[in-house]
Amino acid sequence: MSGLLVSLQGAVAQGVLWGIMVLGVYITFRLMDIADMTVDGSFALGACVCAVLVVNKGVNPVLALLVAAAAGVVAGAVTGILHTVFEIPAILAGILTQISLWSINLRIMGGKSNLPLLKVKTQASMIVGIVLAVAAILFLYWFFGTEIGSAMRATGNNEDMVRALGVDTRMTKLLSLMVSNGLVGLSGALVCQSQKYGDVGSGTGAIVIGLAAIVIGEVLMGRLTSF
């Protein structure tokens, strides 16, 4: 019985940490109606950046989480620029960034495919994950109630109407991708610290997991809340 409880605790802890990634996927997929394939790459980017900073640079694990989130924001900005400035379809722009991040992540890791964190102290745990998840939810709830947040939601609902009202939809899409991938990068760093290793392939299938979690969440709780 005790073994089952330990297994369930570990599963719940991982679920909470991955859940932050799902919040990012939700922003682009449901609010903006964009299938962002960057997620697989930005998740691994967050994990790689965190692992290198903690192991090779001796950076505080909490600060490493912030830097990993910032790296995810940059990845989202690249996809956003490809989509809004160069007018590349969103799904193709995400694929281009995702493929590029394979090489970038390998370069960040110094040519290694994985990096263990066994000898360093990390901060990721179920409690930390729950605190960060709640903080992310509260931030998003506040942010999407602001003027720019409302414009972002409106862009996803009716882009032509929002553009007719004078809103720069290119900027709202860019911000959405940046916020989304920032959360994804943070999740990747948390999972990296929790599992005690960073891997360039850790983000493989992340977008599928995120979309599946959204569908399951909407089926179970979709009638209880509008957001």
PDB file of N, CA, C and O in Angstrom, residues 33-70:
ATOM      1  N   ASP A  33      -6.337  30.054 -31.110  1.00  0.00           N
ATOM      2  CA  ASP A  33      -6.631  29.147 -32.218  1.00  0.00           C
ATOM      3  C   ASP A  33      -5.397  28.910 -33.085  1.00  0.00           C
ATOM      4  O   ASP A  33      -5.466  28.923 -34.316  1.00  0.00           O
ATOM      5  N   ILE A  34      -4.243  28.703 -32.421  1.00  0.00           N
ATOM      6  CA  ILE A  34      -2.986  28.436 -33.114  1.00  0.00           C
ATOM      7  C   ILE A  34      -2.420  27.111 -32.621  1.00  0.00           C
ATOM      8  O   ILE A  34      -2.288  26.906 -31.412  1.00  0.00           O
ATOM      9  N   ALA A  35      -2.120  26.219 -33.548  1.00  0.00           N
ATOM     10  CA  ALA A  35      -1.464  24.960 -33.182  1.00  0.00           C
ATOM     11  C   ALA A  35       0.042  25.204 -33.181  1.00  0.00           C
ATOM     12  O   ALA A  35       0.690  25.159 -34.231  1.00  0.00           O
ATOM     13  N   ASP A  36       0.599  25.506 -32.025  1.00  0.00           N
ATOM     14  CA  ASP A  36       1.995  25.911 -31.914  1.00  0.00           C
ATOM     15  C   ASP A  36       2.899  24.702 -31.703  1.00  0.00           C
ATOM     16  O   ASP A  36       2.941  24.128 -30.612  1.00  0.00           O
ATOM     17  N   MET A  37       3.639  24.344 -32.730  1.00  0.00           N
ATOM     18  CA  MET A  37       4.537  23.197 -32.652  1.00  0.00           C
ATOM     19  C   MET A  37       5.867  23.539 -31.981  1.00  0.00           C
ATOM     20  O   MET A  37       6.714  22.661 -31.806  1.00  0.00           O
ATOM     21  N   THR A  38       6.036  24.796 -31.601  1.00  0.00           N
ATOM     22  CA  THR A  38       7.268  25.202 -30.920  1.00  0.00           C
ATOM     23  C   THR A  38       7.418  24.498 -29.580  1.00  0.00           C
ATOM     24  O   THR A  38       8.540  24.364 -29.074  1.00  0.00           O
ATOM     25  N   VAL A  39       6.314  24.072 -29.010  1.00  0.00           N
ATOM     26  CA  VAL A  39       6.290  23.538 -27.650  1.00  0.00           C
ATOM     27  C   VAL A  39       7.323  22.432 -27.435  1.00  0.00           C
ATOM     28  O   VAL A  39       8.035  22.431 -26.428  1.00  0.00           O
ATOM     29  N   ASP A  40       7.410  21.492 -28.366  1.00  0.00           N
ATOM     30  CA  ASP A  40       8.372  20.394 -28.201  1.00  0.00           C
ATOM     31  C   ASP A  40       9.798  20.917 -28.037  1.00  0.00           C
ATOM     32  O   ASP A  40      10.579  20.385 -27.241  1.00  0.00           O
ATOM     33  N   GLY A  41      10.135  21.947 -28.786  1.00  0.00           N
ATOM     34  CA  GLY A  41      11.479  22.503 -28.713  1.00  0.00           C
ATOM     35  C   GLY A  41      11.703  23.393 -27.511  1.00  0.00           C
ATOM     36  O   GLY A  41      12.751  23.329 -26.859  1.00  0.00           O
ATOM     37  N   SER A  42      10.719  24.238 -27.184  1.00  0.00           N
ATOM     38  CA  SER A  42      10.890  25.170 -26.065  1.00  0.00           C
ATOM     39  C   SER A  42      10.865  24.450 -24.719  1.00  0.00           C
ATOM     40  O   SER A  42      11.501  24.901 -23.758  1.00  0.00           O
ATOM     41  N   PHE A  43      10.154  23.318 -24.633  1.00  0.00           N
ATOM     42  CA  PHE A  43      10.171  22.529 -23.398  1.00  0.00           C
ATOM     43  C   PHE A  43      11.580  21.990 -23.146  1.00  0.00           C
ATOM     44  O   PHE A  43      12.124  22.103 -22.040  1.00  0.00           O
ATOM     45  N   ALA A  44      12.174  21.405 -24.196  1.00  0.00           N
ATOM     46  CA  ALA A  44      13.543  20.898 -24.072  1.00  0.00           C
ATOM     47  C   ALA A  44      14.532  22.041 -23.863  1.00  0.00           C
ATOM     48  O   ALA A  44      15.528  21.887 -23.140  1.00  0.00           O
ATOM     49  N   LEU A  45      14.260  23.200 -24.471  1.00  0.00           N
ATOM     50  CA  LEU A  45      15.135  24.357 -24.295  1.00  0.00           C
ATOM     51  C   LEU A  45      15.191  24.772 -22.834  1.00  0.00           C
ATOM     52  O   LEU A  45      16.275  25.038 -22.291  1.00  0.00           O
ATOM     53  N   GLY A  46      14.031  24.828 -22.189  1.00  0.00           N
ATOM     54  CA  GLY A  46      13.991  25.175 -20.769  1.00  0.00           C
ATOM     55  C   GLY A  46      14.765  24.181 -19.930  1.00  0.00           C
ATOM     56  O   GLY A  46      15.503  24.562 -19.005  1.00  0.00           O
ATOM     57  N   ALA A  47      14.622  22.890 -20.243  1.00  0.00           N
ATOM     58  CA  ALA A  47      15.330  21.848 -19.496  1.00  0.00           C
ATOM     59  C   ALA A  47      16.842  21.960 -19.698  1.00  0.00           C
ATOM     60  O   ALA A  47      17.617  21.862 -18.736  1.00  0.00           O
ATOM     61  N   CYS A  48      17.275  22.177 -20.933  1.00  0.00           N
ATOM     62  CA  CYS A  48      18.712  22.260 -21.232  1.00  0.00           C
ATOM     63  C   CYS A  48      19.344  23.484 -20.593  1.00  0.00           C
ATOM     64  O   CYS A  48      20.442  23.408 -20.021  1.00  0.00           O
ATOM     65  N   VAL A  49      18.689  24.624 -20.698  1.00  0.00           N
ATOM     66  CA  VAL A  49      19.206  25.855 -20.109  1.00  0.00           C
ATOM     67  C   VAL A  49      19.331  25.702 -18.595  1.00  0.00           C
ATOM     68  O   VAL A  49      20.349  26.074 -17.997  1.00  0.00           O
ATOM     69  N   CYS A  50      18.309  25.144 -17.972  1.00  0.00           N
ATOM     70  CA  CYS A  50      18.327  24.949 -16.524  1.00  0.00           C
ATOM     71  C   CYS A  50      19.451  24.007 -16.106  1.00  0.00           C
ATOM     72  O   CYS A  50      20.193  24.289 -15.162  1.00  0.00           O
ATOM     73  N   ALA A  51      19.605  22.893 -16.817  1.00  0.00           N
ATOM     74  CA  ALA A  51      20.628  21.907 -16.467  1.00  0.00           C
ATOM     75  C   ALA A  51      22.027  22.499 -16.577  1.00  0.00           C
ATOM     76  O   ALA A  51      22.869  22.315 -15.678  1.00  0.00           O
ATOM     77  N   VAL A  52      22.296  23.212 -17.652  1.00  0.00           N
ATOM     78  CA  VAL A  52      23.627  23.795 -17.857  1.00  0.00           C
ATOM     79  C   VAL A  52      23.927  24.863 -16.811  1.00  0.00           C
ATOM     80  O   VAL A  52      25.041  24.929 -16.261  1.00  0.00           O
ATOM     81  N   LEU A  53      22.949  25.693 -16.502  1.00  0.00           N
ATOM     82  CA  LEU A  53      23.169  26.751 -15.520  1.00  0.00           C
ATOM     83  C   LEU A  53      23.438  26.182 -14.127  1.00  0.00           C
ATOM     84  O   LEU A  53      24.338  26.650 -13.414  1.00  0.00           O
ATOM     85  N   VAL A  54      22.677  25.176 -13.745  1.00  0.00           N
ATOM     86  CA  VAL A  54      22.819  24.610 -12.406  1.00  0.00           C
ATOM     87  C   VAL A  54      24.103  23.799 -12.266  1.00  0.00           C
ATOM     88  O   VAL A  54      24.825  23.908 -11.267  1.00  0.00           O
ATOM     89  N   VAL A  55      24.404  22.975 -13.274  1.00  0.00           N
ATOM     90  CA  VAL A  55      25.550  22.069 -13.186  1.00  0.00           C
ATOM     91  C   VAL A  55      26.864  22.749 -13.546  1.00  0.00           C
ATOM     92  O   VAL A  55      27.845  22.701 -12.791  1.00  0.00           O
ATOM     93  N   ASN A  56      26.902  23.395 -14.699  1.00  0.00           N
ATOM     94  CA  ASN A  56      28.172  23.942 -15.202  1.00  0.00           C
ATOM     95  C   ASN A  56      28.470  25.348 -14.695  1.00  0.00           C
ATOM     96  O   ASN A  56      29.641  25.718 -14.554  1.00  0.00           O
ATOM     97  N   LYS A  57      27.441  26.130 -14.429  1.00  0.00           N
ATOM     98  CA  LYS A  57      27.652  27.519 -14.031  1.00  0.00           C
ATOM     99  C   LYS A  57      27.442  27.756 -12.536  1.00  0.00           C
ATOM    100  O   LYS A  57      27.757  28.842 -12.042  1.00  0.00           O
ATOM    101  N   GLY A  58      26.891  26.777 -11.833  1.00  0.00           N
ATOM    102  CA  GLY A  58      26.661  26.930 -10.399  1.00  0.00           C
ATOM    103  C   GLY A  58      25.602  27.959 -10.049  1.00  0.00           C
ATOM    104  O   GLY A  58      25.625  28.539  -8.959  1.00  0.00           O
ATOM    105  N   VAL A  59      24.666  28.181 -10.954  1.00  0.00           N
ATOM    106  CA  VAL A  59      23.608  29.168 -10.736  1.00  0.00           C
ATOM    107  C   VAL A  59      22.562  28.615  -9.771  1.00  0.00           C
ATOM    108  O   VAL A  59      22.282  27.411  -9.757  1.00  0.00           O
ATOM    109  N   ASN A  60      21.995  29.496  -8.950  1.00  0.00           N
ATOM    110  CA  ASN A  60      20.928  29.089  -8.035  1.00  0.00           C
ATOM    111  C   ASN A  60      19.771  28.468  -8.827  1.00  0.00           C
ATOM    112  O   ASN A  60      19.358  29.017  -9.864  1.00  0.00           O
ATOM    113  N   PRO A  61      19.230  27.330  -8.369  1.00  0.00           N
ATOM    114  CA  PRO A  61      18.157  26.655  -9.121  1.00  0.00           C
ATOM    115  C   PRO A  61      16.935  27.526  -9.383  1.00  0.00           C
ATOM    116  O   PRO A  61      16.301  27.401 -10.424  1.00  0.00           O
ATOM    117  N   VAL A  62      16.611  28.411  -8.437  1.00  0.00           N
ATOM    118  CA  VAL A  62      15.455  29.296  -8.634  1.00  0.00           C
ATOM    119  C   VAL A  62      15.729  30.283  -9.761  1.00  0.00           C
ATOM    120  O   VAL A  62      14.883  30.522 -10.627  1.00  0.00           O
ATOM    121  N   LEU A  63      16.929  30.854  -9.760  1.00  0.00           N
ATOM    122  CA  LEU A  63      17.305  31.780 -10.837  1.00  0.00           C
ATOM    123  C   LEU A  63      17.353  31.051 -12.173  1.00  0.00           C
ATOM    124  O   LEU A  63      16.979  31.611 -13.217  1.00  0.00           O
ATOM    125  N   ALA A  64      17.794  29.793 -12.150  1.00  0.00           N
ATOM    126  CA  ALA A  64      17.840  28.998 -13.373  1.00  0.00           C
ATOM    127  C   ALA A  64      16.439  28.813 -13.954  1.00  0.00           C
ATOM    128  O   ALA A  64      16.269  28.783 -15.185  1.00  0.00           O
ATOM    129  N   LEU A  65      15.431  28.688 -13.091  1.00  0.00           N
ATOM    130  CA  LEU A  65      14.044  28.564 -13.562  1.00  0.00           C
ATOM    131  C   LEU A  65      13.624  29.819 -14.312  1.00  0.00           C
ATOM    132  O   LEU A  65      12.974  29.748 -15.365  1.00  0.00           O
ATOM    133  N   LEU A  66      13.993  30.984 -13.786  1.00  0.00           N
ATOM    134  CA  LEU A  66      13.625  32.245 -14.424  1.00  0.00           C
ATOM    135  C   LEU A  66      14.312  32.399 -15.778  1.00  0.00           C
ATOM    136  O   LEU A  66      13.691  32.842 -16.753  1.00  0.00           O
ATOM    137  N   VAL A  67      15.590  32.021 -15.836  1.00  0.00           N
ATOM    138  CA  VAL A  67      16.324  32.121 -17.106  1.00  0.00           C
ATOM    139  C   VAL A  67      15.733  31.155 -18.131  1.00  0.00           C
ATOM    140  O   VAL A  67      15.606  31.486 -19.316  1.00  0.00           O
ATOM    141  N   ALA A  68      15.350  29.951 -17.674  1.00  0.00           N
ATOM    142  CA  ALA A  68      14.742  28.975 -18.582  1.00  0.00           C
ATOM    143  C   ALA A  68      13.417  29.501 -19.132  1.00  0.00           C
ATOM    144  O   ALA A  68      13.110  29.327 -20.315  1.00  0.00           O
ATOM    145  N   ALA A  69      12.621  30.149 -18.271  1.00  0.00           N
ATOM    146  CA  ALA A  69      11.364  30.740 -18.736  1.00  0.00           C
ATOM    147  C   ALA A  69      11.630  31.839 -19.763  1.00  0.00           C
ATOM    148  O   ALA A  69      10.921  31.948 -20.771  1.00  0.00           O
ATOM    149  N   ALA A  70      12.676  32.650 -19.518  1.00  0.00           N
ATOM    150  CA  ALA A  70      13.033  33.703 -20.472  1.00  0.00           C
ATOM    151  C   ALA A  70      13.470  33.113 -21.808  1.00  0.00           C
ATOM    152  O   ALA A  70      13.153  33.659 -22.871  1.00  0.00           O
TER     153      ALA A  70
END
